[in-house]
Coordinates of C-alpha atoms in Angstrom, one line a residue:
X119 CA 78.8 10.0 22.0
X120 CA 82.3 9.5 21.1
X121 CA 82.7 6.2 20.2
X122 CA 79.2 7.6 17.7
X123 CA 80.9 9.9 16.2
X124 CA 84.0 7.3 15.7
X125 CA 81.7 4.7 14.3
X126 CA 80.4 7.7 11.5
X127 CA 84.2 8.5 10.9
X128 CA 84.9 5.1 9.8
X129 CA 81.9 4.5 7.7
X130 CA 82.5 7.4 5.2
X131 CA 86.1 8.6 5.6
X132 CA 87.1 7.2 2.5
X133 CA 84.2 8.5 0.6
X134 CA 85.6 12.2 2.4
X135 CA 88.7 11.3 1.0
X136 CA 87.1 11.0 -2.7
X137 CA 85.2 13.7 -2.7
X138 CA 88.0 15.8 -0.9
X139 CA 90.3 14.9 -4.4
X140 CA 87.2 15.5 -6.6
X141 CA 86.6 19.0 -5.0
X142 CA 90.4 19.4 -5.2
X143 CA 90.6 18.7 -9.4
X144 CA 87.4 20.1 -10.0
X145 CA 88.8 23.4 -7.9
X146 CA 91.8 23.2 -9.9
X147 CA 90.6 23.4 -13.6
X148 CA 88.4 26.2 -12.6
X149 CA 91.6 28.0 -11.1
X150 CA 92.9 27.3 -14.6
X151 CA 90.4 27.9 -16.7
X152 CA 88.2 30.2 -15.0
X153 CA 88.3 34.1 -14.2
X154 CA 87.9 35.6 -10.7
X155 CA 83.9 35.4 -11.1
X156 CA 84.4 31.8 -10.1
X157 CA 86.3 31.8 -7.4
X158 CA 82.5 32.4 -5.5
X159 CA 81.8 29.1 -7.4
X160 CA 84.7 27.1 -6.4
X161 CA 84.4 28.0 -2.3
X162 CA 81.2 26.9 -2.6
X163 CA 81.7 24.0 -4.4
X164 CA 84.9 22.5 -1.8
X165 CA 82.3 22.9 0.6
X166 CA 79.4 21.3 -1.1
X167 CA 81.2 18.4 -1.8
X168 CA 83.1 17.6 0.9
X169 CA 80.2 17.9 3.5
X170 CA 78.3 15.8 1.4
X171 CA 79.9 12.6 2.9
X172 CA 78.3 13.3 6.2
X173 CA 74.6 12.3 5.2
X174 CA 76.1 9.2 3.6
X175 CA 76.7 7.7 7.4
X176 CA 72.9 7.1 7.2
X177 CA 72.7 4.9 4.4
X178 CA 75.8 2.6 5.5
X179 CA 73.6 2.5 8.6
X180 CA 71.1 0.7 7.2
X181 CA 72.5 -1.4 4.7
X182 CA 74.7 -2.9 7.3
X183 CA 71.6 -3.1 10.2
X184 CA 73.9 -0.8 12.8
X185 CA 71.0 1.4 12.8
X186 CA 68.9 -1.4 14.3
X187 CA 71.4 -2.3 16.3
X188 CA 72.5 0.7 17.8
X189 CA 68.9 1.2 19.2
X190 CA 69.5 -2.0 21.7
X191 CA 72.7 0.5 23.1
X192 CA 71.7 2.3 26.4
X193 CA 71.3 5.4 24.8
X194 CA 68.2 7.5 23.9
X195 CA 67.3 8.3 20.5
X196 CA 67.9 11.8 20.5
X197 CA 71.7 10.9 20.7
X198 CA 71.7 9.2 17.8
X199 CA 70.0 12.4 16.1
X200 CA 72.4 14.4 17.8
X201 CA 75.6 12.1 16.5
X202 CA 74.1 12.6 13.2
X203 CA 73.5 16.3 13.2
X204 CA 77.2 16.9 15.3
X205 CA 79.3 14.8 12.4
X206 CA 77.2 17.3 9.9
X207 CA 78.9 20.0 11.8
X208 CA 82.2 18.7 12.2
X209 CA 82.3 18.1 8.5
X210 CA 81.0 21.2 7.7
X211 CA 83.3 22.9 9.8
X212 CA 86.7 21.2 8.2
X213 CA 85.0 22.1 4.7
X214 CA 84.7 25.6 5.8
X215 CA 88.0 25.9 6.8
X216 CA 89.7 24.2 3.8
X217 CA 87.5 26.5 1.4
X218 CA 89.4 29.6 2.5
X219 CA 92.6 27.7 2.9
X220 CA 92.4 27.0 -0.7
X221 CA 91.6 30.3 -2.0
X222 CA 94.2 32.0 -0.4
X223 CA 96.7 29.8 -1.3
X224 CA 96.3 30.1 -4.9
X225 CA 96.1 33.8 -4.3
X226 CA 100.1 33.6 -2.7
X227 CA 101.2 31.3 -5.9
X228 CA 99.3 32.9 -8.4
X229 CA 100.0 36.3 -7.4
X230 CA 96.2 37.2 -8.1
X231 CA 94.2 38.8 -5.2
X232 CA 90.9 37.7 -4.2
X233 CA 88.2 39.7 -2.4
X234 CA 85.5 38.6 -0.5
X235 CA 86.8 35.6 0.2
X236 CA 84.7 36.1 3.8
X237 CA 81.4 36.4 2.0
X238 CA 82.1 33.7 -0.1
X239 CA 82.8 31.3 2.9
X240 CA 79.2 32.7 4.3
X241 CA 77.2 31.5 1.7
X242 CA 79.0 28.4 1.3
X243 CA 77.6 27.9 5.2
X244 CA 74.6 29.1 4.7
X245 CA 74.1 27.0 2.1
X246 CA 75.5 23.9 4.1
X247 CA 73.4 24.4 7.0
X248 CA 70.5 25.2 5.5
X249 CA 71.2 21.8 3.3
X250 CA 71.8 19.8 6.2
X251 CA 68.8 21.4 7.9
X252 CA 66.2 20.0 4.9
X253 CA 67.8 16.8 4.2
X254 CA 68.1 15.2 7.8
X255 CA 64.2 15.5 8.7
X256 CA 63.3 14.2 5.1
X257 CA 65.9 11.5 5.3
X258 CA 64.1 9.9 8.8
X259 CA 60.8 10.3 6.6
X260 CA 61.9 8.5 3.4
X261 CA 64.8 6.6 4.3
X262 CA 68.7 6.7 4.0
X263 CA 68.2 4.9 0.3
X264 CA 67.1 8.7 -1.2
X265 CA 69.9 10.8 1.2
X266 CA 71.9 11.6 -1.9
X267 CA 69.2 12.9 -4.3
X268 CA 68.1 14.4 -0.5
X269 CA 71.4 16.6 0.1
X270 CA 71.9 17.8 -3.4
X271 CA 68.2 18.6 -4.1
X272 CA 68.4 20.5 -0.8
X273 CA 72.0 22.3 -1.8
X274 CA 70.4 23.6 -4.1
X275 CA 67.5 25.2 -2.7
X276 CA 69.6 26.2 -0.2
X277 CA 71.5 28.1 -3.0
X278 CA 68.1 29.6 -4.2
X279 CA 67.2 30.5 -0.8
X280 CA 70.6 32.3 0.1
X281 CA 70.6 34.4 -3.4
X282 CA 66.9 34.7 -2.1
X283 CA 67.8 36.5 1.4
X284 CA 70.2 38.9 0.1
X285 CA 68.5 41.6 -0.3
X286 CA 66.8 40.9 3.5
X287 CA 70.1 40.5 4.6
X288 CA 71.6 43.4 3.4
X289 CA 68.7 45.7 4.4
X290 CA 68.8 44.2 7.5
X291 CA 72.7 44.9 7.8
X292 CA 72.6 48.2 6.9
X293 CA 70.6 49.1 9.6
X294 CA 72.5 47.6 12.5
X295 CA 75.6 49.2 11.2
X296 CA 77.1 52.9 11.1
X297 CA 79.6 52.4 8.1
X298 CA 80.1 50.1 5.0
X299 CA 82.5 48.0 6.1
X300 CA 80.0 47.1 9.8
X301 CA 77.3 46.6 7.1
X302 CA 79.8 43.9 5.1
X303 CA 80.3 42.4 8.6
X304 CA 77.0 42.3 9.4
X305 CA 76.1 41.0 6.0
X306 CA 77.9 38.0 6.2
X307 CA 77.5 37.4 10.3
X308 CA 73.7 37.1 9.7
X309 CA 74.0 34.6 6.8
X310 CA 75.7 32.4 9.0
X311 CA 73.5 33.2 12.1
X312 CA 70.2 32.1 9.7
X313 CA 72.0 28.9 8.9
X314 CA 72.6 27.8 12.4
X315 CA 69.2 29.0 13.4
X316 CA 67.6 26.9 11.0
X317 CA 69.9 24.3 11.8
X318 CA 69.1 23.5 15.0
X319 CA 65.1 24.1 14.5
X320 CA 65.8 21.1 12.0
X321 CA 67.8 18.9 14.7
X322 CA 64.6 19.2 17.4
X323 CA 62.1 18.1 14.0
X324 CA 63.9 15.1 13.2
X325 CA 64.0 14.4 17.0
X326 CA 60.4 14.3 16.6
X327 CA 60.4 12.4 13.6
X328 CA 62.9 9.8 15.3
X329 CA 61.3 9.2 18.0
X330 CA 57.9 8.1 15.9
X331 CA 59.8 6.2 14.1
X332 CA 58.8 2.2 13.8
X333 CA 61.8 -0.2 12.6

């Protein structure tokens, strides 16, 4: 599994490392030009971009033959979904982290607080997972050539979905909680709960899909 995950790290770390700088500029001239109502906009946006790499792993795959290749390895095919869906989250993970990251350090040099940073970063995941979730199964249906139209198509239902599930969520929040600031917690805990629920459902379909697959 290691050496997997290696072999996806060196396929698309320098297209990490472009969209990293685009999300990075892109961030920056909305810090500049922008008002607080898109700081929401730009933590979504670091981590839109730079997990976008991820599902690119798939297409270098099969323009150089390594995913016919790697099938002759003694390894089942539900590793290689599993390498897949792991580097997603790996990814993810590091854009999730740097999203935050960046917002509060523009807060310490600016000198301008920003709220709800946590509930940004929620439906940046949400948004991610649920993303990843779509793409992956439809990617092992109509190949790796469509997996960028694939990821940002599903981005952005995955944003529809999320501004979708609010009001659930919040309802739903309110309930388990016994003050606004549990509710808040709650709020953003479940957003991220979904996500990785319908993350994994997605990982055991496009095992299915996988395995019925003829090369």
């Amino acid at each position: 599994m290691k050496s997997l995950l290696l072999t996806s790290y060196y396929l698309v770390y320098r297209s990490f490392i472009a969209y990293l700088g685009i999300a990075l500029v892109v961030s920056g001239i909305l810090f500049f030009f922008g008002g607080p109502s898109t700081h929401s906009i730009i933590a979504m946006l670091v981590i839109l971009l730079t997990t976008t790499p991820a599902t690119e792993v798939l297409k270098h795959e099969a323009k150089s033959g390594y995913d016919k290749f790697v099938l002759t390895l003694p390894i089942n095919r539900i590793h290689v979904v599993q390498n897949h869906y792991l580097f997603y989250i790996i990814i993810a993970t590091i854009s999730s982290l740097l999203a935050p990251l960046l917002l509060y350090a523009y807060g310490l040099i600016s000198g301008i607080s920003i709220n709800d940073v946590t509930k940004f970063i929620s439906f940046g995941i949400f948004i991610i997972l649920f993303a990843g979730a779509l793409a992956y199964p439809l990617i092992y249906v109509f190949g790796p050539e469509k997996s960028d139209s694939l990821i940002i198509g599903s981005g952005m239902i995955g944003m529809f979905v999320s501004l979708g599930l609010q009001g659930v969520a919040s309802n739903l929040a309110i309930s388990l909680s016994n003050s606004e600031a549990e509710a808040d917690l709650y709020f953003r805990i479940i957003y991220i709960l979904l996500g990785v629920i319908i993350f994994i459902l997605s990982f055991f379909i496009s095992v299915f899909i996988y395995r019925k697959k003829e090369f």
